[in-house]
Short mmCIF file of C-alpha atoms and ligand atoms in Angstrom, two decimals:
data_model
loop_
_atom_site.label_atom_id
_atom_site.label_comp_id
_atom_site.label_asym_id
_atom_site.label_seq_id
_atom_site.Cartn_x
_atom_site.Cartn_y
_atom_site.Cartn_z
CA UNK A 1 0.00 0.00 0.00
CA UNK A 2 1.76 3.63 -0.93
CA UNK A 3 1.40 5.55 1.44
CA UNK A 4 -0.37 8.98 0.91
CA UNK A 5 1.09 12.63 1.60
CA UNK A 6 -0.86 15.71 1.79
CA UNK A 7 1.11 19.07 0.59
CA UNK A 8 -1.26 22.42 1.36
CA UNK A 9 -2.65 21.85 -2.80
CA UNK A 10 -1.79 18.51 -3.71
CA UNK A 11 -2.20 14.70 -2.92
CA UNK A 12 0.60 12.44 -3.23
CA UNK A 13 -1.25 9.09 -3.78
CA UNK A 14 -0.87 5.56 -5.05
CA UNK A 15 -1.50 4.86 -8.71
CA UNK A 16 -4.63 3.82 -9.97
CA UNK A 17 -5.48 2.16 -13.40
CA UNK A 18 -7.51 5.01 -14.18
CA UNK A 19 -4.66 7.52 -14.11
CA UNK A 20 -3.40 5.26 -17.07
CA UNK A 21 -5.17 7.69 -20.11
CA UNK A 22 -4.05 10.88 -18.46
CA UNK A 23 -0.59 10.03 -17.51
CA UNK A 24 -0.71 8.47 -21.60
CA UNK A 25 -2.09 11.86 -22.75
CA UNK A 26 0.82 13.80 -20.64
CA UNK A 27 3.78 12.04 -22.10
CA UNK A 28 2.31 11.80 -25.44
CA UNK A 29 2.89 15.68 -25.27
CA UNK A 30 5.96 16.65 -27.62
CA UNK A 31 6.21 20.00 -25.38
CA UNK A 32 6.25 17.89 -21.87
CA UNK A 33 8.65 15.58 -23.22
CA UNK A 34 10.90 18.09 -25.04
CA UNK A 35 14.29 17.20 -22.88
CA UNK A 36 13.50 13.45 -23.57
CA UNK A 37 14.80 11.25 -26.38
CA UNK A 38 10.51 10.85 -28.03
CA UNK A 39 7.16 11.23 -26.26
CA UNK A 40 6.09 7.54 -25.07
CA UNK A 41 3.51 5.80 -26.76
CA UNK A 42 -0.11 4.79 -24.82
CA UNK A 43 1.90 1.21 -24.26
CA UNK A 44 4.88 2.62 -23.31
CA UNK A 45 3.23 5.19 -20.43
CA UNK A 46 1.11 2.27 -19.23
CA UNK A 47 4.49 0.11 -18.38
CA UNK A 48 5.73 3.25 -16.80
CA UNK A 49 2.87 3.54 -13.95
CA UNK A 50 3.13 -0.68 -13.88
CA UNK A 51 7.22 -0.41 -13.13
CA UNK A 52 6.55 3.01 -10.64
CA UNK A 53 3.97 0.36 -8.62
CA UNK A 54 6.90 -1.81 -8.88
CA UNK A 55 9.00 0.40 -7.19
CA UNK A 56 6.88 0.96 -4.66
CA UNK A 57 6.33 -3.01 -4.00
CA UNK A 58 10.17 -3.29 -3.79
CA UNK A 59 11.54 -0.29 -1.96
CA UNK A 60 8.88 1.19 -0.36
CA UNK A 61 9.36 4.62 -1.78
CA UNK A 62 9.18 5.70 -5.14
CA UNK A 63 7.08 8.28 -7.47
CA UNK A 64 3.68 9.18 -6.54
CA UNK A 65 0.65 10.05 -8.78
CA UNK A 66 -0.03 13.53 -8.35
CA UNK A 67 -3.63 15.07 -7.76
CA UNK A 68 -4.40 18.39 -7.07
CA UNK A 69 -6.66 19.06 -3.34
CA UNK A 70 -8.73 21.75 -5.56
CA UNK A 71 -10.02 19.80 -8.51
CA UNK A 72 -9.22 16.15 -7.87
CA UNK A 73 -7.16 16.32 -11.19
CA UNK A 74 -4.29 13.99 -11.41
CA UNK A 75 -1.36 16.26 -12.70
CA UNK A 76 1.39 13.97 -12.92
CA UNK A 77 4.12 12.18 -10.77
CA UNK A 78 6.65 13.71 -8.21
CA UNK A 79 8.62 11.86 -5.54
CA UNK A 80 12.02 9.44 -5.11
CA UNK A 81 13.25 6.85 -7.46
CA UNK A 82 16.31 4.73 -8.29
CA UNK A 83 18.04 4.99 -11.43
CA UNK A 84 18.32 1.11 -12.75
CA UNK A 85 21.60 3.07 -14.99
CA UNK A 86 23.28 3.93 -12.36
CA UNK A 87 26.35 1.72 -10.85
CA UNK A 88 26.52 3.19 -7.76
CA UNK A 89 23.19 3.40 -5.78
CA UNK A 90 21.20 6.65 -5.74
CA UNK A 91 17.87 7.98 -4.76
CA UNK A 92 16.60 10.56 -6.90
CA UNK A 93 14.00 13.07 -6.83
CA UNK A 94 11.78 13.84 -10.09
CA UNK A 95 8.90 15.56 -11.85
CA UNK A 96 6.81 15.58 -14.77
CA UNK A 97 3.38 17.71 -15.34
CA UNK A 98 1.20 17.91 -17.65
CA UNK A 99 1.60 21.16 -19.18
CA UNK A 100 -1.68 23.22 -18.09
CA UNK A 101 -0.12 22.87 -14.55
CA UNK A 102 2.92 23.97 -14.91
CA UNK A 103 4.33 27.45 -13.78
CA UNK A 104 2.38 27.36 -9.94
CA UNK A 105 4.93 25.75 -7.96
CA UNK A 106 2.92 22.46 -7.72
CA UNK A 107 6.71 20.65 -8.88
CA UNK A 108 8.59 22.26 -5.98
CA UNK A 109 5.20 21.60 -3.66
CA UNK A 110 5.68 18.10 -3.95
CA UNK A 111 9.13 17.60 -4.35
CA UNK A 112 9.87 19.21 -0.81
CA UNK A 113 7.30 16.42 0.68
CA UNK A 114 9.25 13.80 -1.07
CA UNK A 115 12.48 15.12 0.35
CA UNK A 116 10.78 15.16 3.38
CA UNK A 117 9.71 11.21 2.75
CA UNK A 118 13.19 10.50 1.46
CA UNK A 119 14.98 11.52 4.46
CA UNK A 120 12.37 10.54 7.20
CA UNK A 121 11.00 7.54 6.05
CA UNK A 122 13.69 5.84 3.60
CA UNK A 123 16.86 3.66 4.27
CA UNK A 124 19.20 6.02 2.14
CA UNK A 125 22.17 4.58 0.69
CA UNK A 126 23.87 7.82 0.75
CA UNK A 127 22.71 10.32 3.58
CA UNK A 128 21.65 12.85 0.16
CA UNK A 129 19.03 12.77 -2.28
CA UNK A 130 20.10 13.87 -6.17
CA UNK A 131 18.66 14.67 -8.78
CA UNK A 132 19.94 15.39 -12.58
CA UNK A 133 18.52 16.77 -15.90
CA UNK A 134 19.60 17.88 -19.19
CA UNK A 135 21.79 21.02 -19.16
CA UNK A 136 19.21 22.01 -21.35
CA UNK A 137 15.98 21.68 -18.96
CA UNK A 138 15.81 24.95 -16.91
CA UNK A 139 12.67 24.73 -15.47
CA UNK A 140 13.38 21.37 -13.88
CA UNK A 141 16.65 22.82 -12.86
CA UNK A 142 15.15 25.42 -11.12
CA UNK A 143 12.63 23.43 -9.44
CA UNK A 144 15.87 21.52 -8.41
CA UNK A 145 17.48 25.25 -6.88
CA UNK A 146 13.85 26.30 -5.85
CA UNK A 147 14.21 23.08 -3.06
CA UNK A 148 17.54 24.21 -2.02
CA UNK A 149 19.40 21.58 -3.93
CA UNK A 150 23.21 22.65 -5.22
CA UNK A 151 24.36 21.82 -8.36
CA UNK A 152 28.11 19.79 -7.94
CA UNK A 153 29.64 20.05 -11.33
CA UNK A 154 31.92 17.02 -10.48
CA UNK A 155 29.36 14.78 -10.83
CA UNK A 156 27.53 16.23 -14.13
CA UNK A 157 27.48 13.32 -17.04
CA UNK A 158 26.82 12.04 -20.21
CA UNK A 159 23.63 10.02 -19.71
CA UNK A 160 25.07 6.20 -20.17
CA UNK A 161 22.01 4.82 -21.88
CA UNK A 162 21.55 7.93 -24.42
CA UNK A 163 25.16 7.74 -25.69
CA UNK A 164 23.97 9.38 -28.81
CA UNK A 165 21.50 11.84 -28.07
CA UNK A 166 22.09 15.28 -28.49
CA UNK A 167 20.90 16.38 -24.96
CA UNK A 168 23.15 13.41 -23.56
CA UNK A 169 24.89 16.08 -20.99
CA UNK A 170 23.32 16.32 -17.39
CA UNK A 171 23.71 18.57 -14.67
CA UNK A 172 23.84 16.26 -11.35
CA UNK A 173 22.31 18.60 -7.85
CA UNK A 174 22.39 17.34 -4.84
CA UNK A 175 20.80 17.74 -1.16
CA UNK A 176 22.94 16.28 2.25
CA UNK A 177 20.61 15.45 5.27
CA UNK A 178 22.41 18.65 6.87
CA UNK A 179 21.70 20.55 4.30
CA UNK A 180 18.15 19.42 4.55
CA UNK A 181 18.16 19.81 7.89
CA UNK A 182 19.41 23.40 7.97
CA UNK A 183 16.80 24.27 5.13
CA UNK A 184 14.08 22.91 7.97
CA UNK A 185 15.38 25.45 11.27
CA UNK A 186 15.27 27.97 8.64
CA UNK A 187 11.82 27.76 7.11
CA UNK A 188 13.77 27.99 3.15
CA UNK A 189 11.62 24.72 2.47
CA UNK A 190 8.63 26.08 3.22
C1 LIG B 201 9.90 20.76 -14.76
C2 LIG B 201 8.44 20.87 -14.30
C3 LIG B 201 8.08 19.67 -13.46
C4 LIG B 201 8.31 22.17 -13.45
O1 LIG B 201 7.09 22.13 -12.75
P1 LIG B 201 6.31 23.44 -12.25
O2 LIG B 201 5.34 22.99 -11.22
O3 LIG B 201 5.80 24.17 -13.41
O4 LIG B 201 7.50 24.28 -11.58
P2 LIG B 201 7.42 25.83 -11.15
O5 LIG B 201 6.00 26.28 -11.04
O6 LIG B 201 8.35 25.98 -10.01
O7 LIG B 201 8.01 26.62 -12.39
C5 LIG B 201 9.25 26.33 -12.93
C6 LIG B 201 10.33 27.39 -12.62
O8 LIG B 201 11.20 27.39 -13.75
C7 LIG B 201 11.35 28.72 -14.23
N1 LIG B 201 11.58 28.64 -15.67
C8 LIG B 201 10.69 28.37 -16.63
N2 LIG B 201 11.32 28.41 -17.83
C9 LIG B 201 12.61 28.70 -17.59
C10 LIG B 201 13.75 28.88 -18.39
N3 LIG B 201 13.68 28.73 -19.72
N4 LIG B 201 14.94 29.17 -17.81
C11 LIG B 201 15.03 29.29 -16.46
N5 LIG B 201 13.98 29.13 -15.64
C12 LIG B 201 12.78 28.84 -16.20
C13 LIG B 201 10.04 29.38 -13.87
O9 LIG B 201 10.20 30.80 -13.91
C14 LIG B 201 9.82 28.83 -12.48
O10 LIG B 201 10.70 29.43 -11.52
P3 LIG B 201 10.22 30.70 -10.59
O11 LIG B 201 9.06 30.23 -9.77
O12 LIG B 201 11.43 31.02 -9.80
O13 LIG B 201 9.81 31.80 -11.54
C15 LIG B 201 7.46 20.95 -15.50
O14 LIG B 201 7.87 21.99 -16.32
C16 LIG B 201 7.45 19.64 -16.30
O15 LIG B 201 6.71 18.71 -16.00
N6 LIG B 201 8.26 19.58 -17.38
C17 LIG B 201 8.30 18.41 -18.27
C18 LIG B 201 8.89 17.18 -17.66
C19 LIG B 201 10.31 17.37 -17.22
O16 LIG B 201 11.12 17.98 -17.92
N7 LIG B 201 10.61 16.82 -16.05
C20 LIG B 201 11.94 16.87 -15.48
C21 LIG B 201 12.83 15.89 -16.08
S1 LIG B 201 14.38 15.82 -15.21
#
């Protein structure tokens, strides 16, 4: 069972089979998708919210369907994954919105719950949550810098399964638990 957060405008919640045409519809969206290799096709999405239940059912953490407290909408998914790429283990924090949402701080909303999950509920195997994008995605970077996240340059990298795509370069931020915890006494994550 996922367990469900409440943000002041937003549900995080489990997924449900009927988030399947919506989530479809969102990364059929050329615009949403714009810093990934193509937009996913209906089968492809569906896998997607089958393997993010996976996650769940293995880890116990992992990335939430989204639902706004206003309208009920489902918006999206925010919250903590691991990278299957990635040779040394990391939790990471991520986004994705369908477009008529974006721009009112819903991503940032629910990403500071998920640190919050991340580093009060989960076994890290690092005491820091990342997170990385394309050096070309600005508004997820910002969402990144908007949670108090710092970019560390040494760890920026060619993504290893996209050795050929032309937004292969990633910026790599990262958030300690002090840092966190800092961000916390001082109200910044608020
Ligand atoms: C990234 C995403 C989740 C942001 O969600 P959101 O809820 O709209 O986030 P915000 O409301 O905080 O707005 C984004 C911020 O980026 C800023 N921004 C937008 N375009 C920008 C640009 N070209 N350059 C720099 N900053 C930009 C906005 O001004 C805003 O910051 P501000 O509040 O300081 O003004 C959303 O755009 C999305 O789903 N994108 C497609 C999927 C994606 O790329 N996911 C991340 C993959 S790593």
């Amino acid at each position: 069972m996922t367990p469900e957060v409440r943000t002041e405008r937003l549900l995080l919640r489990g997924w449900q089979e009927t988030d399947k045409p919506a989530y479809a519809s969102l990364n059929g969206d050329p615009e949403v998708m714009r810093h990934f290799p193509t937009p996913l096709t209906v089968e492809q999405s569906d896998e997607m919210v089958d393997r993010m239940r996976g996650h769940w059912a293995s880890h116990g953490f992992g990335l939430w369907a989204v639902e706004r407290l206003d309208t009920g909408q489902f918006i999206g998914f925010t919250g903590l994954a691991m990278p299957g790429w990635s040779n040394v283990p990391l939790v990471e924090v991520g986004w994705r919105l369908s477009r008529e949402h974006w721009g009112l701080g819903f991503a940032p909303e629910a990403a500071r719950a998920s640190l919050a999950f991340g580093f009060e509920h989960v076994a890290l195997p690092a005491d820091e949550i990342v997170s990385f994008t394309t050096t070309k995605n600005f508004k997820s970077q910002r969402v990144m810098q908007k949670i108090g996240m710092r970019h560390d340059p040494t760890r920026d990298f060619d993504h290893p399964l996209l050795p050929h795509w032309h937004e292969k370069a990633h910026v790599f931020y990262v958030i300690d638990r002090e840092m966190w915890r800092v961000q916390q006494g001082s109200g910044v994550a608020r």
